[in-house]
Short mmCIF file of N, CA and C in Angstrom, two decimals:
data_model
loop_
_atom_site.label_atom_id
_atom_site.label_comp_id
_atom_site.label_asym_id
_atom_site.label_seq_id
_atom_site.Cartn_x
_atom_site.Cartn_y
_atom_site.Cartn_z
N MET A 26 -11.96 -10.37 -11.53
CA MET A 26 -11.11 -11.40 -10.96
C MET A 26 -9.65 -11.16 -11.32
N ALA A 27 -9.40 -10.78 -12.57
CA ALA A 27 -8.02 -10.52 -13.00
C ALA A 27 -7.45 -9.33 -12.25
N GLU A 28 -8.31 -8.35 -11.96
CA GLU A 28 -7.85 -7.17 -11.23
C GLU A 28 -7.43 -7.55 -9.81
N LEU A 29 -8.22 -8.38 -9.16
CA LEU A 29 -7.89 -8.84 -7.81
C LEU A 29 -6.59 -9.64 -7.83
N GLN A 30 -6.46 -10.50 -8.79
CA GLN A 30 -5.24 -11.32 -8.90
C GLN A 30 -4.02 -10.43 -9.10
N MET A 31 -4.15 -9.41 -9.94
CA MET A 31 -3.04 -8.49 -10.18
C MET A 31 -2.66 -7.75 -8.89
N LEU A 32 -3.68 -7.32 -8.15
CA LEU A 32 -3.42 -6.64 -6.88
C LEU A 32 -2.70 -7.56 -5.90
N LEU A 33 -3.21 -8.79 -5.78
CA LEU A 33 -2.65 -9.74 -4.82
C LEU A 33 -1.26 -10.23 -5.19
N GLU A 34 -1.02 -10.41 -6.47
CA GLU A 34 0.24 -11.01 -6.91
C GLU A 34 1.31 -9.99 -7.30
N GLU A 35 0.89 -8.79 -7.70
CA GLU A 35 1.87 -7.83 -8.20
C GLU A 35 1.87 -6.51 -7.44
N GLU A 36 0.74 -5.82 -7.47
CA GLU A 36 0.69 -4.45 -6.96
C GLU A 36 1.00 -4.35 -5.46
N ILE A 37 0.32 -5.15 -4.66
CA ILE A 37 0.52 -5.06 -3.21
C ILE A 37 1.90 -5.56 -2.79
N PRO A 38 2.34 -6.73 -3.26
CA PRO A 38 3.71 -7.14 -2.92
C PRO A 38 4.77 -6.15 -3.43
N GLY A 39 4.54 -5.61 -4.63
CA GLY A 39 5.48 -4.62 -5.17
C GLY A 39 5.50 -3.35 -4.33
N GLY A 40 4.35 -2.94 -3.87
CA GLY A 40 4.26 -1.77 -2.99
C GLY A 40 4.97 -1.99 -1.67
N ARG A 41 4.82 -3.19 -1.13
CA ARG A 41 5.51 -3.51 0.13
C ARG A 41 7.02 -3.52 -0.07
N ARG A 42 7.47 -4.10 -1.20
CA ARG A 42 8.92 -4.10 -1.49
C ARG A 42 9.44 -2.68 -1.64
N ALA A 43 8.69 -1.85 -2.36
CA ALA A 43 9.11 -0.46 -2.56
C ALA A 43 9.19 0.27 -1.23
N LEU A 44 8.26 0.00 -0.34
CA LEU A 44 8.28 0.63 0.98
C LEU A 44 9.48 0.16 1.78
N PHE A 45 9.78 -1.13 1.70
CA PHE A 45 10.95 -1.66 2.40
C PHE A 45 12.23 -1.05 1.83
N ASP A 46 12.32 -0.97 0.50
CA ASP A 46 13.48 -0.36 -0.14
C ASP A 46 13.61 1.10 0.28
N SER A 47 12.49 1.76 0.43
CA SER A 47 12.48 3.15 0.84
C SER A 47 13.06 3.30 2.24
N TYR A 48 12.77 2.34 3.10
CA TYR A 48 13.34 2.35 4.45
C TYR A 48 14.86 2.33 4.38
N THR A 49 15.39 1.46 3.54
CA THR A 49 16.84 1.37 3.35
C THR A 49 17.40 2.67 2.80
N ASN A 50 16.69 3.25 1.84
CA ASN A 50 17.14 4.52 1.26
C ASN A 50 17.11 5.65 2.28
N LEU A 51 16.11 5.65 3.15
CA LEU A 51 16.05 6.67 4.20
C LEU A 51 17.25 6.57 5.14
N GLU A 52 17.65 5.35 5.44
CA GLU A 52 18.84 5.18 6.28
C GLU A 52 20.07 5.75 5.59
N ARG A 53 20.19 5.50 4.29
CA ARG A 53 21.34 6.03 3.53
C ARG A 53 21.32 7.55 3.49
N VAL A 54 20.15 8.12 3.27
CA VAL A 54 20.03 9.58 3.24
C VAL A 54 20.40 10.16 4.60
N ALA A 55 19.93 9.52 5.67
CA ALA A 55 20.26 10.01 7.02
C ALA A 55 21.76 9.94 7.27
N ASP A 56 22.39 8.85 6.88
CA ASP A 56 23.84 8.72 7.06
C ASP A 56 24.58 9.78 6.25
N TYR A 57 24.16 9.97 5.00
CA TYR A 57 24.80 10.96 4.14
C TYR A 57 24.67 12.36 4.75
N CYS A 58 23.46 12.69 5.16
CA CYS A 58 23.21 14.03 5.72
C CYS A 58 24.02 14.26 6.99
N GLU A 59 24.08 13.24 7.83
CA GLU A 59 24.86 13.37 9.07
C GLU A 59 26.34 13.59 8.75
N ASN A 60 26.89 12.76 7.89
CA ASN A 60 28.30 12.90 7.53
C ASN A 60 28.57 14.22 6.81
N ASN A 61 27.66 14.60 5.94
CA ASN A 61 27.81 15.86 5.21
C ASN A 61 27.83 17.04 6.18
N TYR A 62 26.95 17.01 7.16
CA TYR A 62 26.88 18.11 8.13
C TYR A 62 28.15 18.17 8.98
N ILE A 63 28.62 17.00 9.41
CA ILE A 63 29.82 16.95 10.25
C ILE A 63 31.03 17.46 9.49
N GLN A 64 31.15 17.07 8.22
CA GLN A 64 32.34 17.40 7.44
C GLN A 64 32.27 18.77 6.77
N SER A 65 31.10 19.34 6.69
CA SER A 65 30.93 20.59 5.95
C SER A 65 31.43 21.78 6.74
N ALA A 66 32.08 22.67 6.02
CA ALA A 66 32.52 23.94 6.63
C ALA A 66 31.33 24.90 6.70
N ASP A 67 30.43 24.79 5.76
CA ASP A 67 29.24 25.65 5.70
C ASP A 67 28.05 24.89 6.28
N LYS A 68 27.88 25.00 7.59
CA LYS A 68 26.83 24.24 8.30
C LYS A 68 25.43 24.63 7.83
N GLN A 69 25.23 25.92 7.55
CA GLN A 69 23.91 26.36 7.11
C GLN A 69 23.54 25.72 5.77
N ARG A 70 24.48 25.68 4.85
CA ARG A 70 24.24 25.04 3.55
C ARG A 70 23.97 23.55 3.72
N ALA A 71 24.75 22.90 4.58
CA ALA A 71 24.56 21.47 4.85
C ALA A 71 23.18 21.23 5.46
N LEU A 72 22.76 22.12 6.35
CA LEU A 72 21.44 21.99 6.97
C LEU A 72 20.33 22.14 5.93
N GLU A 73 20.46 23.11 5.04
CA GLU A 73 19.47 23.31 3.99
C GLU A 73 19.41 22.10 3.05
N GLU A 74 20.57 21.54 2.75
CA GLU A 74 20.60 20.34 1.91
C GLU A 74 19.92 19.17 2.62
N THR A 75 20.16 19.06 3.92
CA THR A 75 19.52 18.01 4.72
C THR A 75 18.00 18.17 4.70
N LYS A 76 17.54 19.41 4.86
CA LYS A 76 16.09 19.67 4.81
C LYS A 76 15.50 19.25 3.46
N ALA A 77 16.21 19.59 2.39
CA ALA A 77 15.71 19.25 1.06
C ALA A 77 15.65 17.74 0.86
N TYR A 78 16.72 17.04 1.25
CA TYR A 78 16.73 15.58 1.12
C TYR A 78 15.63 14.95 1.98
N THR A 79 15.48 15.47 3.19
CA THR A 79 14.47 14.93 4.11
C THR A 79 13.06 15.12 3.54
N THR A 80 12.80 16.32 3.05
CA THR A 80 11.48 16.60 2.47
C THR A 80 11.20 15.69 1.29
N GLN A 81 12.17 15.57 0.39
CA GLN A 81 11.99 14.72 -0.79
C GLN A 81 11.80 13.26 -0.40
N SER A 82 12.61 12.78 0.54
CA SER A 82 12.53 11.38 0.96
C SER A 82 11.20 11.07 1.64
N LEU A 83 10.76 11.95 2.51
CA LEU A 83 9.50 11.71 3.22
C LEU A 83 8.30 11.83 2.28
N ALA A 84 8.39 12.72 1.31
CA ALA A 84 7.31 12.82 0.32
C ALA A 84 7.24 11.53 -0.49
N SER A 85 8.37 10.97 -0.81
CA SER A 85 8.41 9.71 -1.55
C SER A 85 7.79 8.58 -0.73
N VAL A 86 8.12 8.53 0.55
CA VAL A 86 7.55 7.50 1.43
C VAL A 86 6.04 7.69 1.56
N ALA A 87 5.61 8.93 1.72
CA ALA A 87 4.17 9.20 1.82
C ALA A 87 3.44 8.75 0.56
N TYR A 88 4.04 8.99 -0.59
CA TYR A 88 3.44 8.56 -1.86
C TYR A 88 3.34 7.03 -1.91
N LEU A 89 4.40 6.34 -1.50
CA LEU A 89 4.39 4.87 -1.51
C LEU A 89 3.33 4.32 -0.57
N ILE A 90 3.22 4.92 0.61
CA ILE A 90 2.21 4.49 1.58
C ILE A 90 0.81 4.72 1.01
N ASN A 91 0.59 5.88 0.41
CA ASN A 91 -0.71 6.18 -0.19
C ASN A 91 -1.06 5.19 -1.29
N THR A 92 -0.10 4.90 -2.15
CA THR A 92 -0.34 3.96 -3.25
C THR A 92 -0.67 2.57 -2.71
N LEU A 93 0.11 2.11 -1.73
CA LEU A 93 -0.14 0.80 -1.15
C LEU A 93 -1.50 0.76 -0.45
N ALA A 94 -1.82 1.80 0.30
CA ALA A 94 -3.11 1.86 0.99
C ALA A 94 -4.27 1.84 -0.01
N ASN A 95 -4.14 2.58 -1.10
CA ASN A 95 -5.19 2.57 -2.12
C ASN A 95 -5.35 1.19 -2.74
N ASN A 96 -4.24 0.51 -2.98
CA ASN A 96 -4.31 -0.85 -3.54
C ASN A 96 -4.97 -1.82 -2.57
N VAL A 97 -4.66 -1.69 -1.29
CA VAL A 97 -5.28 -2.56 -0.28
C VAL A 97 -6.79 -2.27 -0.20
N LEU A 98 -7.16 -1.00 -0.22
CA LEU A 98 -8.59 -0.65 -0.19
C LEU A 98 -9.31 -1.17 -1.44
N GLN A 99 -8.67 -1.07 -2.58
CA GLN A 99 -9.26 -1.58 -3.81
C GLN A 99 -9.44 -3.10 -3.71
N MET A 100 -8.44 -3.78 -3.16
CA MET A 100 -8.54 -5.23 -2.98
C MET A 100 -9.72 -5.57 -2.06
N LEU A 101 -9.85 -4.84 -0.96
CA LEU A 101 -10.94 -5.09 -0.02
C LEU A 101 -12.30 -4.81 -0.66
N ASP A 102 -12.39 -3.77 -1.47
CA ASP A 102 -13.64 -3.47 -2.18
C ASP A 102 -14.03 -4.60 -3.13
N ILE A 103 -13.04 -5.11 -3.85
CA ILE A 103 -13.31 -6.21 -4.79
C ILE A 103 -13.76 -7.45 -4.02
N GLN A 104 -13.08 -7.75 -2.92
CA GLN A 104 -13.45 -8.93 -2.13
C GLN A 104 -14.82 -8.76 -1.50
N ALA A 105 -15.14 -7.55 -1.03
CA ALA A 105 -16.47 -7.31 -0.46
C ALA A 105 -17.55 -7.49 -1.52
N SER A 106 -17.27 -7.03 -2.72
CA SER A 106 -18.22 -7.20 -3.82
C SER A 106 -18.42 -8.68 -4.15
N GLN A 107 -17.34 -9.43 -4.15
CA GLN A 107 -17.44 -10.87 -4.40
C GLN A 107 -18.26 -11.55 -3.31
N LEU A 108 -18.06 -11.15 -2.07
CA LEU A 108 -18.82 -11.74 -0.97
C LEU A 108 -20.31 -11.41 -1.09
N ARG A 109 -20.63 -10.17 -1.49
CA ARG A 109 -22.05 -9.81 -1.68
C ARG A 109 -22.68 -10.66 -2.78
N ARG A 110 -21.95 -10.88 -3.87
CA ARG A 110 -22.48 -11.72 -4.95
C ARG A 110 -22.68 -13.15 -4.47
N MET A 111 -21.72 -13.67 -3.70
CA MET A 111 -21.85 -15.03 -3.18
C MET A 111 -23.03 -15.13 -2.23
N GLU A 112 -23.20 -14.12 -1.38
CA GLU A 112 -24.32 -14.12 -0.45
C GLU A 112 -25.64 -14.11 -1.21
N SER A 113 -25.71 -13.31 -2.25
CA SER A 113 -26.92 -13.25 -3.06
C SER A 113 -27.20 -14.60 -3.72
N SER A 114 -26.17 -15.24 -4.23
CA SER A 114 -26.34 -16.56 -4.85
C SER A 114 -26.81 -17.58 -3.84
N ILE A 115 -26.24 -17.55 -2.65
CA ILE A 115 -26.64 -18.49 -1.59
C ILE A 115 -28.09 -18.26 -1.19
N ASN A 116 -28.48 -17.00 -1.06
CA ASN A 116 -29.88 -16.69 -0.73
C ASN A 116 -30.82 -17.17 -1.83
N HIS A 117 -30.42 -16.99 -3.06
CA HIS A 117 -31.24 -17.45 -4.19
C HIS A 117 -31.39 -18.97 -4.16
N ILE A 118 -30.31 -19.67 -3.93
CA ILE A 118 -30.35 -21.14 -3.85
C ILE A 118 -31.22 -21.58 -2.68
N SER A 119 -31.07 -20.90 -1.55
CA SER A 119 -31.86 -21.22 -0.36
C SER A 119 -33.35 -21.04 -0.64
N GLN A 120 -33.72 -19.96 -1.31
CA GLN A 120 -35.12 -19.72 -1.65
C GLN A 120 -35.65 -20.78 -2.61
N ALA A 121 -34.82 -21.17 -3.55
CA ALA A 121 -35.23 -22.21 -4.51
C ALA A 121 -35.45 -23.53 -3.80
N ILE A 122 -34.60 -23.87 -2.87
CA ILE A 122 -34.75 -25.12 -2.12
C ILE A 122 -36.00 -25.07 -1.27
N LEU A 123 -36.24 -23.95 -0.58
CA LEU A 123 -37.43 -23.82 0.25
C LEU A 123 -38.71 -23.87 -0.58
N GLN A 124 -38.65 -23.37 -1.78
CA GLN A 124 -39.82 -23.38 -2.65
C GLN A 124 -40.21 -24.80 -3.03
N PHE A 125 -39.22 -25.65 -3.25
CA PHE A 125 -39.51 -27.02 -3.67
C PHE A 125 -39.55 -28.01 -2.50
N ASN A 126 -39.04 -27.63 -1.37
CA ASN A 126 -39.02 -28.51 -0.21
C ASN A 126 -39.30 -27.67 1.03
N PRO A 127 -40.55 -27.33 1.30
CA PRO A 127 -40.90 -26.43 2.39
C PRO A 127 -40.67 -26.99 3.79
N VAL A 128 -40.26 -28.25 3.91
CA VAL A 128 -40.02 -28.86 5.22
C VAL A 128 -38.83 -28.18 5.91
N TRP A 129 -37.87 -27.75 5.14
CA TRP A 129 -36.66 -27.14 5.72
C TRP A 129 -37.04 -25.83 6.29
#
C-alpha cells in the first residue's frame, strides 16, 4: 500500500513534471543550436555540436519516458493485485453466505 501511495503521490507526478521540464529544455536547446549555427563561422563544428546536444537531449527524454512508463506499469500491477485480492475476498464471503443461507 505504501508503495502504491508513493507512486501515486510522488513518483508519477514527479516523472510528469520532469517530462514537462524536459520539453522546456528541448526548446531551449533547439533555440541555442539554431542561433549557434546561424552565428557560427564554422558551420560543420556547429552542426556537430547540434548533433551532440540533440542526441543527449533525446536520450534524456527517452530515459524520463521509460522511467515514467515503468512507474505507471508498476502502479497498474499493484492495483491489479489489489483487485484480485478483493475479488478473492468477495468470493470467499459469497461462499460463506451461500453455505449458511442456501436460498440465495
